[in-house]
Structure formats: C-alpha cells, structure tokens
Coordinates of C-alpha atoms in Angstrom, one line a residue:
L1 CA 200.2 43.6 84.7
R2 CA 200.9 40.7 82.2
V3 CA 204.1 40.9 80.2
Q4 CA 204.4 39.0 76.9
Q5 CA 207.7 38.5 75.1
T6 CA 207.3 39.1 71.4
S7 CA 210.7 38.3 70.0
E8 CA 213.3 35.5 70.5
H9 CA 216.1 37.8 69.4
S10 CA 215.4 40.8 71.7
H11 CA 215.0 40.3 75.5
G12 CA 213.5 43.8 75.9
Q13 CA 210.8 43.6 73.2
I14 CA 207.6 43.1 75.1
Y15 CA 203.9 43.6 74.9
M16 CA 201.7 44.6 77.9
P17 CA 198.0 44.3 77.1
G18 CA 197.1 46.5 80.1
I19 CA 199.3 49.3 79.0
N20 CA 198.1 49.0 75.5
W21 CA 194.5 49.5 76.6
F22 CA 195.6 52.5 78.8
L23 CA 197.2 54.1 75.8
M24 CA 194.1 53.7 73.7
I25 CA 191.9 55.2 76.3
A26 CA 194.4 58.1 76.9
A27 CA 194.6 58.8 73.1
V28 CA 190.8 58.9 72.8
A29 CA 190.5 61.2 75.9
L30 CA 193.2 63.4 74.5
V31 CA 191.4 63.9 71.2
L32 CA 188.1 64.6 73.0
T33 CA 189.8 67.1 75.2
F34 CA 191.7 69.1 72.6
R35 CA 188.9 68.7 70.0
S36 CA 190.9 69.9 66.9
S37 CA 194.4 69.5 65.4
N38 CA 195.1 73.2 65.9
N39 CA 194.7 72.8 69.6
L40 CA 196.9 69.7 69.6
A41 CA 199.7 71.6 67.7
A42 CA 201.2 73.1 70.9
A43 CA 201.2 69.8 72.7
Y44 CA 202.7 68.0 69.7
G45 CA 205.5 70.5 69.3
V46 CA 206.6 70.3 73.0
S47 CA 206.4 66.5 73.0
V48 CA 208.6 66.2 69.9
N49 CA 211.2 68.6 71.3
A50 CA 211.2 66.8 74.7
T51 CA 211.6 63.4 73.0
M52 CA 214.6 64.8 71.1
L53 CA 216.2 66.0 74.3
V54 CA 215.6 62.7 76.2
T55 CA 217.0 60.7 73.2
T56 CA 220.2 62.8 73.2
I57 CA 220.7 62.2 76.9
L58 CA 220.0 58.4 76.5
A59 CA 222.4 58.3 73.5
F60 CA 225.1 59.9 75.7
N61 CA 224.7 57.2 78.4
V62 CA 224.7 54.4 75.8
A63 CA 227.8 55.7 74.2
R64 CA 229.6 55.8 77.6
E65 CA 228.3 52.6 79.1
R66 CA 227.9 50.3 76.0
G67 CA 230.0 52.0 73.3
G68 CA 233.1 52.6 75.4
W69 CA 233.4 56.3 74.3
S70 CA 235.7 58.5 76.3
L71 CA 234.1 61.3 78.4
A72 CA 235.5 64.0 76.1
K73 CA 234.2 62.3 72.9
A74 CA 230.7 61.6 74.4
S75 CA 230.5 65.1 75.9
T76 CA 231.2 66.7 72.5
F77 CA 228.4 64.6 71.0
L78 CA 226.1 65.6 73.9
L79 CA 226.8 69.3 73.7
L80 CA 226.4 69.4 69.9
F81 CA 222.9 67.9 69.9
L82 CA 221.9 69.4 73.2
T83 CA 222.4 72.9 71.9
V84 CA 220.0 72.2 69.0
D85 CA 217.5 70.4 71.2
L86 CA 217.4 73.1 73.8
A87 CA 217.1 75.8 71.1
F88 CA 213.9 74.1 69.8
L89 CA 212.6 73.5 73.3
T90 CA 213.2 77.2 74.3
A91 CA 211.4 78.4 71.1
N92 CA 208.4 76.2 72.0
A93 CA 208.3 77.2 75.7
E94 CA 205.7 79.9 75.0
T95 CA 203.2 77.2 73.8
I96 CA 203.2 75.4 77.2
P97 CA 200.3 77.4 78.6
R98 CA 198.3 76.7 75.4
G99 CA 198.5 72.9 75.5
G100 CA 202.2 72.2 75.8
W101 CA 201.6 71.5 79.5
F102 CA 200.0 68.2 78.7
P103 CA 203.0 66.2 77.5
V104 CA 205.1 67.9 80.2
A105 CA 202.6 66.7 82.9
M106 CA 202.3 63.2 81.4
G107 CA 206.1 62.9 81.3
A108 CA 206.5 64.0 84.9
I109 CA 203.8 61.5 86.0
I110 CA 205.4 58.6 84.2
F111 CA 208.9 59.6 85.4
T112 CA 207.6 59.7 88.9
V113 CA 206.1 56.3 88.7
I114 CA 209.3 54.8 87.2
V115 CA 211.7 56.3 89.8
T116 CA 209.3 55.5 92.6
W117 CA 209.1 51.8 91.6
R118 CA 212.9 51.6 91.3
R119 CA 213.6 53.3 94.6
G120 CA 210.8 51.5 96.4
T121 CA 212.1 48.1 95.1
E122 CA 215.6 49.0 96.4
L123 CA 214.2 49.9 99.9
L124 CA 212.0 46.8 99.9
L125 CA 214.9 44.5 99.1
Q126 CA 217.0 46.1 101.9
S127 CA 214.1 45.5 104.3
Y128 CA 213.6 42.0 103.1
E129 CA 217.3 41.1 103.5
A130 CA 217.3 42.4 107.0
N131 CA 214.6 39.8 107.8
T132 CA 216.0 36.7 106.2
I133 CA 218.7 34.1 106.9
T134 CA 220.8 31.8 104.8
V135 CA 219.9 28.1 104.1
E136 CA 223.0 27.0 106.1
T137 CA 221.9 29.0 109.2
L138 CA 218.4 27.4 108.9
L139 CA 220.0 23.9 108.6
G140 CA 221.9 24.5 111.8
H141 CA 218.7 25.4 113.6
L142 CA 217.0 22.3 112.3
E143 CA 219.9 20.1 113.5
H144 CA 220.3 21.6 117.0
E145 CA 216.7 22.6 117.7
P146 CA 214.6 20.1 115.7
P147 CA 211.0 21.5 115.3
Q148 CA 208.0 19.2 115.0
R149 CA 207.5 17.9 111.5
A150 CA 204.3 17.0 109.7
P151 CA 204.1 14.4 106.9
G152 CA 204.1 15.8 103.4
T153 CA 205.9 18.3 101.2
G154 CA 206.1 22.0 101.6
I155 CA 207.2 24.1 98.6
F156 CA 208.5 27.6 99.2
F157 CA 209.8 30.3 96.8
T158 CA 212.7 32.6 97.1
G159 CA 214.1 35.2 94.6
R160 CA 217.8 34.6 95.6
T161 CA 219.9 31.5 95.8
G162 CA 220.9 30.4 99.3
E163 CA 218.3 32.5 101.1
V164 CA 215.5 31.1 103.2
P165 CA 212.0 32.3 102.1
N166 CA 210.3 34.5 104.6
A167 CA 207.2 32.3 104.5
L168 CA 209.3 29.4 105.9
L169 CA 210.8 31.7 108.6
Q170 CA 207.4 32.7 109.7
L171 CA 206.3 29.1 110.1
K172 CA 209.4 28.3 112.2
K173 CA 209.1 31.6 114.2
H174 CA 205.5 30.9 115.3
N175 CA 206.3 27.2 116.2
I176 CA 204.0 25.9 113.4
L177 CA 204.7 22.3 112.2
L178 CA 207.2 22.2 109.4
P179 CA 206.7 19.8 106.5
E180 CA 208.7 16.7 106.6
T181 CA 210.2 17.5 103.2
I182 CA 211.0 21.2 102.5
V183 CA 211.7 22.3 98.9
I184 CA 213.0 25.8 98.4
V185 CA 212.4 26.9 94.8
N186 CA 214.6 29.6 93.2
V187 CA 213.3 30.9 89.9
K188 CA 215.5 32.8 87.6
M189 CA 214.9 34.4 84.2
T190 CA 217.9 34.2 81.9
R191 CA 218.7 36.4 78.8
K192 CA 218.4 33.4 76.5
P193 CA 215.2 32.8 74.7
R194 CA 215.0 29.1 75.7
V195 CA 216.9 26.9 78.2
S196 CA 217.1 23.1 77.8
N197 CA 215.9 20.8 80.7
D198 CA 219.5 19.7 81.3
E199 CA 220.6 23.3 82.0
R200 CA 217.3 24.5 83.5
M201 CA 216.9 22.4 86.6
Q202 CA 219.3 21.8 89.5
V203 CA 218.6 20.1 92.8
K204 CA 220.7 20.4 95.9
A205 CA 220.2 18.3 99.1
F206 CA 221.2 19.9 102.4
G207 CA 220.0 17.2 104.8
E208 CA 217.2 17.3 107.4
G209 CA 214.7 17.0 104.6
L210 CA 215.7 20.3 103.1
Y211 CA 216.2 20.7 99.4
E212 CA 216.9 23.6 97.0
V213 CA 215.7 23.5 93.4
K214 CA 217.0 26.1 90.9
L215 CA 214.9 26.6 87.9
N216 CA 216.3 28.7 85.0
Y217 CA 213.9 29.9 82.3
G218 CA 214.5 31.5 79.0
F219 CA 212.6 34.7 78.4
M220 CA 210.3 33.0 75.8
Q221 CA 209.4 30.1 78.1
G222 CA 206.4 30.3 80.4
F223 CA 206.7 29.3 84.1
N224 CA 205.2 25.9 85.1
I225 CA 206.5 25.1 88.5
P226 CA 204.4 21.9 89.1
S227 CA 205.5 20.4 85.8
D228 CA 209.2 21.2 86.4
L229 CA 209.1 19.8 89.9
S230 CA 207.6 16.6 88.5
Y231 CA 210.6 16.4 86.1
C232 CA 213.0 16.9 89.0
I233 CA 211.3 14.1 91.0
E234 CA 211.7 11.7 88.0
H235 CA 215.2 12.8 86.7
R236 CA 216.9 14.7 89.5
E237 CA 216.2 12.5 92.5
L238 CA 214.1 15.0 94.3
P239 CA 212.3 12.9 97.0
A240 CA 209.1 14.9 97.1
D241 CA 205.4 13.9 96.5
L242 CA 203.4 16.5 94.6
D243 CA 200.2 14.7 95.3
D244 CA 200.2 15.9 98.9
A245 CA 202.4 19.0 98.4
T246 CA 201.4 22.4 99.8
Y247 CA 202.7 25.6 98.2
F248 CA 203.6 28.4 100.7
V249 CA 203.6 31.8 99.1
G250 CA 204.7 35.0 100.9
R251 CA 202.4 38.0 100.5
I252 CA 204.3 41.3 101.2
S253 CA 202.5 44.3 102.5
V254 CA 204.4 47.6 102.2
I255 CA 204.1 50.0 105.1
A256 CA 205.7 53.5 105.4
D257 CA 208.3 53.5 108.2
R258 CA 209.1 57.1 109.2
K259 CA 212.1 55.9 111.2
K260 CA 213.9 55.0 108.0
D261 CA 215.4 57.3 105.4
G262 CA 213.1 56.2 102.6
M263 CA 210.8 58.1 100.3
M264 CA 208.1 60.7 101.0
A265 CA 204.8 59.4 102.4
W266 CA 202.9 59.9 99.1
R267 CA 205.5 58.0 97.2
D268 CA 205.4 55.2 99.8
K269 CA 201.6 54.9 99.2
L270 CA 202.1 55.0 95.4
F271 CA 204.7 52.2 95.6
A272 CA 202.4 50.1 97.9
L273 CA 199.6 50.5 95.4
M274 CA 201.9 49.2 92.6
V275 CA 203.0 46.3 94.7
R276 CA 199.4 45.3 95.3
N277 CA 198.8 45.2 91.6
T278 CA 201.7 43.0 90.7
L279 CA 200.8 39.6 89.2
H280 CA 200.3 37.0 91.9
A281 CA 202.7 34.0 92.1
T282 CA 199.7 31.6 91.8
S283 CA 199.0 32.8 88.3
L284 CA 202.6 33.5 87.3
Y285 CA 203.9 30.0 88.3
R286 CA 200.7 28.0 87.4
I287 CA 200.4 26.8 90.9
P288 CA 197.1 24.9 91.8
S289 CA 195.2 27.5 93.8
G290 CA 193.6 24.8 96.0
R291 CA 197.0 23.9 97.4
V292 CA 198.3 27.4 98.2
I293 CA 198.7 28.9 101.7
E294 CA 199.5 32.6 101.8
I295 CA 201.7 33.9 104.6
G296 CA 201.6 37.7 105.0
L297 CA 204.7 39.8 105.8
Q298 CA 204.8 43.5 106.5
L299 CA 207.9 45.3 105.5
G300 CA 208.7 48.9 106.2
I301 CA 210.4 51.2 103.6

C-alpha cells in the first residue's frame, strides 16, 4: 500500500489511496445493505459510543506518556469520562442485534489486523536477528577465508546499521561469487520533513572492498537510491560503479513455525498475506528493475 505524506508539519498526517478506495466501497456497501437511515441509527449510535470510549482510553495514555500526569490524576480523569461513556454504551447495548453489531464487528476486524501486524513484525524481527551477523564478523570472514570475487559492484540493503543483509549472507553461504565491491545501504526515515545532502549521506569503508552507506531521508522526501549513490560516488569517495552495479534484494517469506511461541495459525497466515502485499523495494527505492536480483529467505514466526 502506498503512503503519501501530506504535511511538512505533522509526521503522522498521511494519505493512503488504497485505504481511501476501500472506505468508499465499504460506505457504499453499507448504505446498500441497511437501505434506510432508520436501519442505520442503531449502528450509528453504537459506533459513536464506542468512539467516545476509545478516545477516553487513548487520552488517558497520552496524559500519562506525553503529558507527564501522575497515575492518580490521570485515573481520576479516566474514571470520570469512563463512567459517562460506559453509561451511554450500556444504554445502546440493546441495539446491537438490530444493526449495532456492524461497527462492533468492523472494529474487531481492524483491531485484529493491527495487533497481528504489530506482533508479527516483532516475531519476524526476532527471527531475522537470529539469522544475521554484524559487519565486523563478516569482515573477519573475508580476511581469513577470502571467497572468490567477481568484477563489479553489488548493492545490498539492510534496515539496521552494522548488520549484514541476509541476501549477502545467502550468497556467501552457498559459495556464490561475491562482488568485488560490496555496498551495504542502510535507509532511515527521520522525523524531519527534509534533510540536506550534507546530513543525509554517510559513507564508511571497512576494507576488503566492503562499504556501508547510511542514507537519512526526511518524511517529505522520496527515496531515490541510484541518485543518492551517484552523489556518494562524486562527493563521498565511494569507489563504486553504478553502470555495472547489481542490486540484491531480499524477499522474505513468512512461514508458521509451531515449535515457536508465536501466534495462532490463522494469525500467521493473515500476517503472511499482509507481508506479501507490502510495497516492493524496487518500486519504493526507484531501483532499475533490470538490475535487480531477488534472493528468497524463509523465516518462521
């Protein structure tokens, strides 16, 4: 799903075209299903009461975490508004069988999707970290057990500084020729709307033809990896040649591992479906598709 930032002043203000289309279709389907405003009244009442209840709980958390309120002060606020919200919700409970079930069901579905994505991401990160090594460890392997190298530049991507991309580990593990010049690119999105070139790009040389490039982007700036690497070659002394460069992209496949204390099987499948529908790195980073090699990796959660 594409995400578009719509404000330079608010990092969280976004627009998602796919979600917008989904909401339109859902609204039309809702009207066609309930047919009249009288039938929608029950659903509307329950949804408003539930929104009030959720808003009160969120306000309590914000007061504690951001506002610095004491537990006693925040709890007093919570109990005061919670009493009113629960009174309204209890009064509308009888309308649930007559249409109020719809917002309850939709809320439960959306909540399930959100918590499944969050928990699945945590489990996936744990599984990924168990299958990776640091750049220093890789450098030691290259020095003591030099693999065969092929002319050219290989560009790999990692989400965390100092970690070796799994795509690179897979090449080394299966005794495939490693590129003569290895560039590990770490992309980070900052909370600033824009970042200047001087602050945005950093190059670190490790030796043995291994380099790490850190690219920091503002949330209003689009990714353009080839353009930024060209800048690093010209102004940051990165000895790479993009004309014969190959971009190695890892493609993660999520599998349910019953030996691990993860999620229920149906939530594993739901999370795997969401992972498959994430925006591909080729489109996100503006990488030329003709120079991309995908390396698959199966991770259990």
